C-alpha cells in the first residue's frame, strides 16, 4: 500500500511511502481508506519550530472514512463491508476525556498514525459506523470539526439564538446543527461573499466584523438588546471578551478556537453577565454516535469546499495553509 508520512514539521517533509498492508490484531479491523479531510490544527504540524513536532514520522490527518476489509479474531463490533469513520481520540469512549489522552498520545495523526493512507489498522473501539446518508467524502469531515460543533450546540433549544464566529469548518457545522435544532443563528465574517453563502445554508442574520469592529454591539442590536443565548467562538482569546459581551444574561460561550492566543479577558465581564465560558475539545465516541444519529435523522450533509486527488494531497495542505474559501478540504484516497 501507499501512505503519506510527515517526517518533519514542514510541508516539504510530506513524503509518499510504499508499505505493507497491515494484518489485523485480535481486536483490530483493517480499513481501506476512501477519503480524508483537513482541519486548521493540521497546519500546526507544518509550522517548523513554532509548531507541533510529531514524535516520529507519522501518517497525517486525524479525519478519515473507509470500508472494513478484514476483522481480527476477537473483534465483534464490525464486519467486512461496513462503512466506518475513526474517532479522533481513539480511546475516549464516553464521559470526560481520559487524563492520559490530554497529551494527544492516543489521537489520530499525532500519537497514532492518521488517515492519509490506503489502508489502516484500527482498534475496533476507535471506530464508528458512518451515517447512512453520507458519502465517503462527507463522512471524512466528521471527527474533529463536526463533533466539536455538536459538542458546543447539542443542548441548544429551539427558541434560542446562537452566534457563530466565522465560516470555517466548525462554524459551518455549528450553523447546520443549530438550524436543525430549530434555533436562530447569527454568523460573523469579514467577507460579504461568505456571509451570503452562510445565509444560503440557513443563517438568519449576519454581521461583517470588518465593517463593524464592535460586532458584539451589533449582535445585541439584532437581538433587541438581549444578547444571544449561545456563542460558538471559533477564534480564541482575542475575541472572547466581545463574545461574552454579546451573550445574554446567563448565556453560554463555547470556546473552540485558538487561532490567536494573544488576548485577555476581564473577569468582571463574566461575573456581570453571569455568563458561562466553556472550553470545547471534540468529544467522546458516545457523543459521536449521538451526532451521527442526528445527522441521519435530519439528513444533514457536510459542506465540502475543495476536493483533491490522492496524488495531489500536498496541494490540499497548501490550500489549508492559505485558508479554505468555504467548506471542508477533502482528499479522495480511492477516487
mmCIF file of C-alpha atoms in Angstrom:
data_model
loop_
_atom_site.group_PDB
_atom_site.id
_atom_site.type_symbol
_atom_site.label_atom_id
_atom_site.label_comp_id
_atom_site.label_asym_id
_atom_site.label_seq_id
_atom_site.Cartn_x
_atom_site.Cartn_y
_atom_site.Cartn_z
ATOM 1 C CA UNK A 1 0.000 0.000 0.000
ATOM 2 C CA UNK A 2 0.949 3.681 -0.228
ATOM 3 C CA UNK A 3 0.932 6.033 2.738
ATOM 4 C CA UNK A 4 1.906 9.663 3.224
ATOM 5 C CA UNK A 5 4.146 10.392 6.195
ATOM 6 C CA UNK A 6 5.240 13.708 7.638
ATOM 7 C CA UNK A 7 8.898 13.352 8.606
ATOM 8 C CA UNK A 8 9.466 16.902 9.900
ATOM 9 C CA UNK A 9 7.294 19.969 10.676
ATOM 10 C CA UNK A 10 7.446 21.259 7.116
ATOM 11 C CA UNK A 11 5.289 20.662 4.048
ATOM 12 C CA UNK A 12 8.376 19.656 2.060
ATOM 13 C CA UNK A 13 8.735 16.789 4.525
ATOM 14 C CA UNK A 14 5.456 15.188 3.414
ATOM 15 C CA UNK A 15 6.544 12.070 1.517
ATOM 16 C CA UNK A 16 4.822 9.064 -0.016
ATOM 17 C CA UNK A 17 5.983 5.637 1.220
ATOM 18 C CA UNK A 18 5.404 2.099 -0.046
ATOM 19 C CA UNK A 19 4.470 -0.029 2.971
ATOM 20 C CA UNK A 20 2.996 -3.440 3.724
ATOM 21 C CA UNK A 21 -0.762 -3.684 4.173
ATOM 22 C CA UNK A 22 -1.258 -4.290 7.912
ATOM 23 C CA UNK A 23 -2.657 -7.524 9.314
ATOM 24 C CA UNK A 24 -5.366 -7.207 11.967
ATOM 25 C CA UNK A 25 -4.528 -7.951 15.584
ATOM 26 C CA UNK A 26 -7.118 -9.847 17.641
ATOM 27 C CA UNK A 27 -9.212 -6.731 18.428
ATOM 28 C CA UNK A 28 -8.378 -4.746 15.304
ATOM 29 C CA UNK A 29 -10.023 -4.189 11.946
ATOM 30 C CA UNK A 30 -8.357 -3.215 8.675
ATOM 31 C CA UNK A 31 -9.953 -0.325 6.845
ATOM 32 C CA UNK A 32 -9.479 0.514 3.190
ATOM 33 C CA UNK A 33 -9.445 4.292 3.460
ATOM 34 C CA UNK A 34 -11.675 6.119 0.989
ATOM 35 C CA UNK A 35 -11.325 9.781 1.976
ATOM 36 C CA UNK A 36 -9.642 12.082 4.491
ATOM 37 C CA UNK A 37 -10.204 15.703 5.414
ATOM 38 C CA UNK A 38 -8.054 18.531 6.762
ATOM 39 C CA UNK A 39 -8.546 20.775 9.783
ATOM 40 C CA UNK A 40 -6.959 24.033 10.890
ATOM 41 C CA UNK A 41 -4.993 22.098 13.518
ATOM 42 C CA UNK A 42 -3.149 20.240 10.746
ATOM 43 C CA UNK A 43 -1.268 23.451 9.927
ATOM 44 C CA UNK A 44 0.360 23.291 13.384
ATOM 45 C CA UNK A 45 2.370 20.278 12.213
ATOM 46 C CA UNK A 46 3.806 22.302 9.306
ATOM 47 C CA UNK A 47 4.894 25.380 11.259
ATOM 48 C CA UNK A 48 8.525 24.484 11.916
ATOM 49 C CA UNK A 49 9.966 25.419 15.297
ATOM 50 C CA UNK A 50 6.801 27.343 16.187
ATOM 51 C CA UNK A 51 4.544 24.387 15.515
ATOM 52 C CA UNK A 52 3.953 20.906 16.893
ATOM 53 C CA UNK A 53 6.739 18.408 16.303
ATOM 54 C CA UNK A 54 5.493 14.864 15.848
ATOM 55 C CA UNK A 55 7.215 12.150 17.906
ATOM 56 C CA UNK A 56 8.138 10.165 14.764
ATOM 57 C CA UNK A 57 7.413 10.095 11.023
ATOM 58 C CA UNK A 58 3.630 9.993 11.152
ATOM 59 C CA UNK A 59 0.751 9.429 8.763
ATOM 60 C CA UNK A 60 -1.090 12.784 8.988
ATOM 61 C CA UNK A 61 -4.775 13.730 9.161
ATOM 62 C CA UNK A 62 -6.980 12.595 12.001
ATOM 63 C CA UNK A 63 -10.198 12.591 9.973
ATOM 64 C CA UNK A 64 -10.971 9.829 7.517
ATOM 65 C CA UNK A 65 -13.559 7.301 6.381
ATOM 66 C CA UNK A 66 -13.327 3.906 4.767
ATOM 67 C CA UNK A 67 -14.552 0.350 4.377
ATOM 68 C CA UNK A 68 -13.747 -2.584 6.664
ATOM 69 C CA UNK A 69 -11.876 -5.248 4.669
ATOM 70 C CA UNK A 70 -10.586 -7.545 7.436
ATOM 71 C CA UNK A 71 -11.544 -8.290 11.037
ATOM 72 C CA UNK A 72 -9.391 -9.637 13.894
ATOM 73 C CA UNK A 73 -10.175 -12.931 15.618
ATOM 74 C CA UNK A 74 -11.709 -11.273 18.697
ATOM 75 C CA UNK A 75 -13.220 -8.188 17.050
ATOM 76 C CA UNK A 76 -17.018 -8.143 17.191
ATOM 77 C CA UNK A 77 -18.178 -4.555 16.556
ATOM 78 C CA UNK A 78 -17.772 -4.574 12.759
ATOM 79 C CA UNK A 79 -17.994 -6.856 9.751
ATOM 80 C CA UNK A 80 -16.308 -6.803 6.362
ATOM 81 C CA UNK A 81 -18.042 -4.230 4.172
ATOM 82 C CA UNK A 82 -19.072 -1.866 6.984
ATOM 83 C CA UNK A 83 -18.597 1.857 6.275
ATOM 84 C CA UNK A 84 -16.710 3.438 9.160
ATOM 85 C CA UNK A 85 -15.100 6.618 10.444
ATOM 86 C CA UNK A 86 -12.385 6.965 13.088
ATOM 87 C CA UNK A 87 -12.780 8.709 16.439
ATOM 88 C CA UNK A 88 -10.165 11.475 16.863
ATOM 89 C CA UNK A 89 -9.238 10.416 20.421
ATOM 90 C CA UNK A 90 -9.262 6.690 19.871
ATOM 91 C CA UNK A 91 -9.941 5.552 23.438
ATOM 92 C CA UNK A 92 -12.329 8.337 24.522
ATOM 93 C CA UNK A 93 -15.477 6.240 24.606
ATOM 94 C CA UNK A 94 -17.794 8.199 26.946
ATOM 95 C CA UNK A 95 -17.786 10.801 29.704
ATOM 96 C CA UNK A 96 -14.918 13.251 30.134
ATOM 97 C CA UNK A 97 -11.718 12.957 28.144
ATOM 98 C CA UNK A 98 -9.335 10.408 29.751
ATOM 99 C CA UNK A 99 -6.458 12.016 31.611
ATOM 100 C CA UNK A 100 -3.883 10.052 29.625
ATOM 101 C CA UNK A 101 -5.421 11.310 26.359
ATOM 102 C CA UNK A 102 -4.939 15.001 27.130
ATOM 103 C CA UNK A 103 -1.336 14.837 25.861
ATOM 104 C CA UNK A 104 -2.525 13.571 22.431
ATOM 105 C CA UNK A 105 -0.875 10.174 22.840
ATOM 106 C CA UNK A 106 -3.992 8.373 21.615
ATOM 107 C CA UNK A 107 -5.117 10.857 18.967
ATOM 108 C CA UNK A 108 -5.049 10.054 15.265
ATOM 109 C CA UNK A 109 -2.415 11.932 13.293
ATOM 110 C CA UNK A 110 -0.308 12.623 16.388
ATOM 111 C CA UNK A 111 0.312 9.852 18.913
ATOM 112 C CA UNK A 112 -1.195 7.331 16.488
ATOM 113 C CA UNK A 113 -0.845 7.260 12.703
ATOM 114 C CA UNK A 114 -3.613 9.174 10.932
ATOM 115 C CA UNK A 115 -5.762 8.502 7.895
ATOM 116 C CA UNK A 116 -3.801 9.631 4.820
ATOM 117 C CA UNK A 117 -3.010 6.077 3.749
ATOM 118 C CA UNK A 118 -4.593 3.459 1.511
ATOM 119 C CA UNK A 119 -5.107 1.039 4.433
ATOM 120 C CA UNK A 120 -5.124 1.481 8.206
ATOM 121 C CA UNK A 121 -5.382 -0.834 11.186
ATOM 122 C CA UNK A 122 -7.701 0.450 13.933
ATOM 123 C CA UNK A 123 -8.662 -0.931 17.296
ATOM 124 C CA UNK A 124 -12.336 -1.719 16.871
ATOM 125 C CA UNK A 125 -13.213 0.566 19.803
ATOM 126 C CA UNK A 126 -11.884 3.587 17.922
ATOM 127 C CA UNK A 127 -14.312 3.327 15.007
ATOM 128 C CA UNK A 128 -17.941 4.228 14.365
ATOM 129 C CA UNK A 129 -20.383 3.498 11.567
ATOM 130 C CA UNK A 130 -20.838 6.275 9.043
ATOM 131 C CA UNK A 131 -24.252 7.907 8.813
ATOM 132 C CA UNK A 132 -26.090 6.130 6.011
ATOM 133 C CA UNK A 133 -26.948 9.368 4.196
ATOM 134 C CA UNK A 134 -23.321 10.480 3.746
ATOM 135 C CA UNK A 135 -20.731 9.812 1.059
ATOM 136 C CA UNK A 136 -17.169 8.793 1.863
ATOM 137 C CA UNK A 137 -16.024 12.400 1.429
ATOM 138 C CA UNK A 138 -18.788 13.788 3.634
ATOM 139 C CA UNK A 139 -18.145 11.185 6.310
ATOM 140 C CA UNK A 140 -14.448 12.037 6.382
ATOM 141 C CA UNK A 141 -15.256 15.564 7.615
ATOM 142 C CA UNK A 142 -16.924 14.471 10.856
ATOM 143 C CA UNK A 143 -14.349 13.510 13.536
ATOM 144 C CA UNK A 144 -12.994 16.936 14.516
ATOM 145 C CA UNK A 145 -14.975 19.843 13.067
ATOM 146 C CA UNK A 146 -18.424 18.273 13.205
ATOM 147 C CA UNK A 147 -18.026 16.651 16.619
ATOM 148 C CA UNK A 148 -16.604 19.841 18.118
ATOM 149 C CA UNK A 149 -19.564 21.807 16.778
ATOM 150 C CA UNK A 150 -22.027 19.193 18.039
ATOM 151 C CA UNK A 151 -20.402 19.268 21.486
ATOM 152 C CA UNK A 152 -20.914 23.049 21.518
ATOM 153 C CA UNK A 153 -24.549 23.269 20.351
ATOM 154 C CA UNK A 154 -26.163 19.905 21.153
ATOM 155 C CA UNK A 155 -28.122 21.361 24.089
ATOM 156 C CA UNK A 156 -29.393 24.433 22.223
ATOM 157 C CA UNK A 157 -33.168 24.949 22.489
ATOM 158 C CA UNK A 158 -35.416 25.840 19.572
ATOM 159 C CA UNK A 159 -36.298 29.286 20.983
ATOM 160 C CA UNK A 160 -32.652 30.315 21.485
ATOM 161 C CA UNK A 161 -30.242 32.285 19.300
ATOM 162 C CA UNK A 162 -26.700 31.123 18.542
ATOM 163 C CA UNK A 163 -23.905 33.475 17.494
ATOM 164 C CA UNK A 164 -21.263 31.730 15.377
ATOM 165 C CA UNK A 165 -17.917 33.389 14.731
ATOM 166 C CA UNK A 166 -16.566 32.819 11.225
ATOM 167 C CA UNK A 167 -17.306 30.403 8.415
ATOM 168 C CA UNK A 168 -14.675 27.716 8.974
ATOM 169 C CA UNK A 169 -15.315 24.019 9.360
ATOM 170 C CA UNK A 170 -16.550 24.064 12.967
ATOM 171 C CA UNK A 171 -18.590 27.225 12.346
ATOM 172 C CA UNK A 172 -20.472 25.802 9.355
ATOM 173 C CA UNK A 173 -21.298 22.587 11.208
ATOM 174 C CA UNK A 174 -22.471 24.664 14.193
ATOM 175 C CA UNK A 175 -24.728 26.625 11.836
ATOM 176 C CA UNK A 176 -26.194 23.473 10.293
ATOM 177 C CA UNK A 177 -26.754 21.811 13.674
ATOM 178 C CA UNK A 178 -28.237 24.928 15.313
ATOM 179 C CA UNK A 179 -30.728 25.365 12.483
ATOM 180 C CA UNK A 180 -31.650 21.666 12.520
ATOM 181 C CA UNK A 181 -32.328 22.046 16.268
ATOM 182 C CA UNK A 182 -34.726 24.882 15.458
ATOM 183 C CA UNK A 183 -32.641 27.768 16.803
ATOM 184 C CA UNK A 184 -31.904 31.127 15.190
ATOM 185 C CA UNK A 185 -28.320 31.724 14.038
ATOM 186 C CA UNK A 186 -26.198 34.835 13.586
ATOM 187 C CA UNK A 187 -22.913 34.426 11.686
ATOM 188 C CA UNK A 188 -19.927 36.780 11.548
ATOM 189 C CA UNK A 189 -17.267 37.103 8.847
ATOM 190 C CA UNK A 190 -15.112 39.774 7.230
ATOM 191 C CA UNK A 191 -16.308 38.624 3.792
ATOM 192 C CA UNK A 192 -19.703 39.633 2.417
ATOM 193 C CA UNK A 193 -19.449 36.789 -0.089
ATOM 194 C CA UNK A 194 -19.031 34.220 2.703
ATOM 195 C CA UNK A 195 -21.859 35.807 4.668
ATOM 196 C CA UNK A 196 -24.111 35.494 1.633
ATOM 197 C CA UNK A 197 -23.292 31.793 1.418
ATOM 198 C CA UNK A 198 -23.954 31.430 5.156
ATOM 199 C CA UNK A 199 -27.422 32.874 4.558
ATOM 200 C CA UNK A 200 -27.936 30.355 1.756
ATOM 201 C CA UNK A 201 -27.387 27.493 4.209
ATOM 202 C CA UNK A 202 -29.582 28.895 6.947
ATOM 203 C CA UNK A 203 -28.103 31.890 8.790
ATOM 204 C CA UNK A 204 -30.907 34.173 9.945
ATOM 205 C CA UNK A 205 -28.711 37.272 10.330
ATOM 206 C CA UNK A 206 -25.096 38.130 9.558
ATOM 207 C CA UNK A 207 -22.537 40.679 10.730
ATOM 208 C CA UNK A 208 -19.423 41.789 8.831
ATOM 209 C CA UNK A 209 -16.912 42.293 11.637
ATOM 210 C CA UNK A 210 -14.562 44.224 9.337
ATOM 211 C CA UNK A 211 -17.264 46.840 8.809
ATOM 212 C CA UNK A 212 -18.427 46.519 12.426
ATOM 213 C CA UNK A 213 -15.331 46.246 14.680
ATOM 214 C CA UNK A 214 -17.607 46.407 17.731
ATOM 215 C CA UNK A 215 -19.568 43.480 16.365
ATOM 216 C CA UNK A 216 -20.837 42.443 19.782
ATOM 217 C CA UNK A 217 -22.836 45.669 19.943
ATOM 218 C CA UNK A 218 -24.362 44.939 16.537
ATOM 219 C CA UNK A 219 -25.316 41.462 17.753
ATOM 220 C CA UNK A 220 -27.077 42.927 20.762
ATOM 221 C CA UNK A 221 -28.979 45.301 18.460
ATOM 222 C CA UNK A 222 -30.071 42.373 16.311
ATOM 223 C CA UNK A 223 -31.459 40.661 19.421
ATOM 224 C CA UNK A 224 -33.287 43.714 20.734
ATOM 225 C CA UNK A 225 -30.576 44.377 23.305
ATOM 226 C CA UNK A 226 -30.974 40.969 24.942
ATOM 227 C CA UNK A 227 -27.900 39.232 23.527
ATOM 228 C CA UNK A 228 -27.638 35.624 22.405
ATOM 229 C CA UNK A 229 -28.063 32.501 24.496
ATOM 230 C CA UNK A 230 -25.040 30.774 22.940
ATOM 231 C CA UNK A 231 -21.802 31.907 21.294
ATOM 232 C CA UNK A 232 -19.599 29.462 19.381
ATOM 233 C CA UNK A 233 -16.235 31.251 19.489
ATOM 234 C CA UNK A 234 -14.010 29.612 16.874
ATOM 235 C CA UNK A 235 -11.318 32.286 17.067
ATOM 236 C CA UNK A 236 -9.876 32.433 20.552
ATOM 237 C CA UNK A 237 -8.859 34.687 23.421
ATOM 238 C CA UNK A 238 -8.701 37.915 21.434
ATOM 239 C CA UNK A 239 -12.429 37.616 20.593
ATOM 240 C CA UNK A 240 -13.551 36.104 23.871
ATOM 241 C CA UNK A 241 -14.335 39.364 25.655
ATOM 242 C CA UNK A 242 -16.617 40.511 22.827
ATOM 243 C CA UNK A 243 -18.218 37.069 22.746
ATOM 244 C CA UNK A 244 -19.033 37.420 26.438
ATOM 245 C CA UNK A 245 -20.401 40.925 25.802
ATOM 246 C CA UNK A 246 -22.648 39.549 23.036
ATOM 247 C CA UNK A 247 -24.121 36.896 25.324
ATOM 248 C CA UNK A 248 -27.427 37.274 27.129
ATOM 249 C CA UNK A 249 -27.604 37.099 30.900
ATOM 250 C CA UNK A 250 -26.962 33.502 31.923
ATOM 251 C CA UNK A 251 -25.735 32.854 28.374
ATOM 252 C CA UNK A 252 -23.074 30.394 27.311
ATOM 253 C CA UNK A 253 -19.831 30.931 25.404
ATOM 254 C CA UNK A 254 -18.386 27.756 23.893
ATOM 255 C CA UNK A 255 -14.686 28.412 23.316
ATOM 256 C CA UNK A 256 -13.467 26.304 20.413
ATOM 257 C CA UNK A 257 -10.668 28.211 18.698
ATOM 258 C CA UNK A 258 -7.098 29.173 19.454
ATOM 259 C CA UNK A 259 -6.284 30.986 16.225
ATOM 260 C CA UNK A 260 -4.835 33.969 18.059
ATOM 261 C CA UNK A 261 -3.948 33.349 21.710
ATOM 262 C CA UNK A 262 -2.874 36.949 22.342
ATOM 263 C CA UNK A 263 -5.971 38.335 24.016
ATOM 264 C CA UNK A 264 -7.028 38.697 27.625
ATOM 265 C CA UNK A 265 -10.400 38.624 29.332
ATOM 266 C CA UNK A 266 -11.680 40.765 32.163
ATOM 267 C CA UNK A 267 -13.264 38.602 34.825
ATOM 268 C CA UNK A 268 -15.868 41.293 35.532
ATOM 269 C CA UNK A 269 -17.452 40.773 32.124
ATOM 270 C CA UNK A 270 -18.086 37.138 33.048
ATOM 271 C CA UNK A 271 -19.372 37.913 36.529
ATOM 272 C CA UNK A 272 -21.524 40.876 35.467
ATOM 273 C CA UNK A 273 -23.380 38.928 32.815
ATOM 274 C CA UNK A 274 -23.331 35.657 34.768
ATOM 275 C CA UNK A 275 -22.003 34.120 31.552
ATOM 276 C CA UNK A 276 -20.672 30.574 31.469
ATOM 277 C CA UNK A 277 -17.466 30.111 29.433
ATOM 278 C CA UNK A 278 -16.754 26.531 28.453
ATOM 279 C CA UNK A 279 -13.816 25.044 26.616
ATOM 280 C CA UNK A 280 -14.800 22.525 23.931
ATOM 281 C CA UNK A 281 -12.461 19.803 22.703
ATOM 282 C CA UNK A 282 -14.028 17.376 20.188
ATOM 283 C CA UNK A 283 -15.978 14.652 22.029
ATOM 284 C CA UNK A 284 -16.353 11.030 23.032
ATOM 285 C CA UNK A 285 -17.375 8.097 20.868
ATOM 286 C CA UNK A 286 -20.780 8.084 22.565
ATOM 287 C CA UNK A 287 -21.283 11.752 21.645
ATOM 288 C CA UNK A 288 -20.105 10.982 18.099
ATOM 289 C CA UNK A 289 -22.724 8.222 17.817
ATOM 290 C CA UNK A 290 -25.383 10.635 19.066
ATOM 291 C CA UNK A 291 -24.308 13.185 16.445
ATOM 292 C CA UNK A 292 -24.356 10.613 13.648
ATOM 293 C CA UNK A 293 -27.910 9.631 14.558
ATOM 294 C CA UNK A 294 -28.917 13.305 14.431
ATOM 295 C CA UNK A 295 -27.205 13.768 11.041
ATOM 296 C CA UNK A 296 -29.149 10.799 9.666
ATOM 297 C CA UNK A 297 -32.494 11.857 11.116
ATOM 298 C CA UNK A 298 -32.176 15.431 9.787
ATOM 299 C CA UNK A 299 -30.414 14.413 6.541
ATOM 300 C CA UNK A 300 -27.610 16.912 7.151
ATOM 301 C CA UNK A 301 -24.807 16.983 4.571
ATOM 302 C CA UNK A 302 -21.404 18.499 5.367
ATOM 303 C CA UNK A 303 -20.263 21.378 3.191
ATOM 304 C CA UNK A 304 -17.196 20.499 1.137
ATOM 305 C CA UNK A 305 -15.267 23.351 -0.409
ATOM 306 C CA UNK A 306 -12.393 21.632 -2.221
ATOM 307 C CA UNK A 307 -11.648 18.067 -3.280
ATOM 308 C CA UNK A 308 -8.158 16.805 -4.140
ATOM 309 C CA UNK A 309 -6.979 13.580 -5.700
ATOM 310 C CA UNK A 310 -4.688 11.210 -3.806
ATOM 311 C CA UNK A 311 -1.674 12.197 -5.917
ATOM 312 C CA UNK A 312 -2.383 15.864 -5.232
ATOM 313 C CA UNK A 313 -2.576 15.616 -1.436
ATOM 314 C CA UNK A 314 0.184 18.188 -0.915
ATOM 315 C CA UNK A 315 -1.969 20.774 -2.717
ATOM 316 C CA UNK A 316 -4.705 20.129 -0.153
ATOM 317 C CA UNK A 317 -2.283 21.109 2.615
ATOM 318 C CA UNK A 318 -1.313 24.245 0.691
ATOM 319 C CA UNK A 319 -4.976 25.169 0.392
ATOM 320 C CA UNK A 320 -5.444 24.680 4.136
ATOM 321 C CA UNK A 321 -2.379 26.826 4.867
ATOM 322 C CA UNK A 322 -3.754 29.565 2.615
ATOM 323 C CA UNK A 323 -7.155 29.343 4.268
ATOM 324 C CA UNK A 324 -10.084 27.496 2.675
ATOM 325 C CA UNK A 325 -12.643 29.596 0.808
ATOM 326 C CA UNK A 326 -15.749 27.984 2.282
ATOM 327 C CA UNK A 327 -16.301 24.408 3.454
ATOM 328 C CA UNK A 328 -14.044 21.464 4.234
ATOM 329 C CA UNK A 329 -10.988 20.317 2.275
ATOM 330 C CA UNK A 330 -11.081 16.642 1.341
ATOM 331 C CA UNK A 331 -8.579 14.214 -0.194
ATOM 332 C CA UNK A 332 -10.130 11.382 -2.217
ATOM 333 C CA UNK A 333 -7.930 8.422 -1.341
ATOM 334 C CA UNK A 334 -9.741 5.908 -3.507
ATOM 335 C CA UNK A 335 -11.169 8.075 -6.292
#
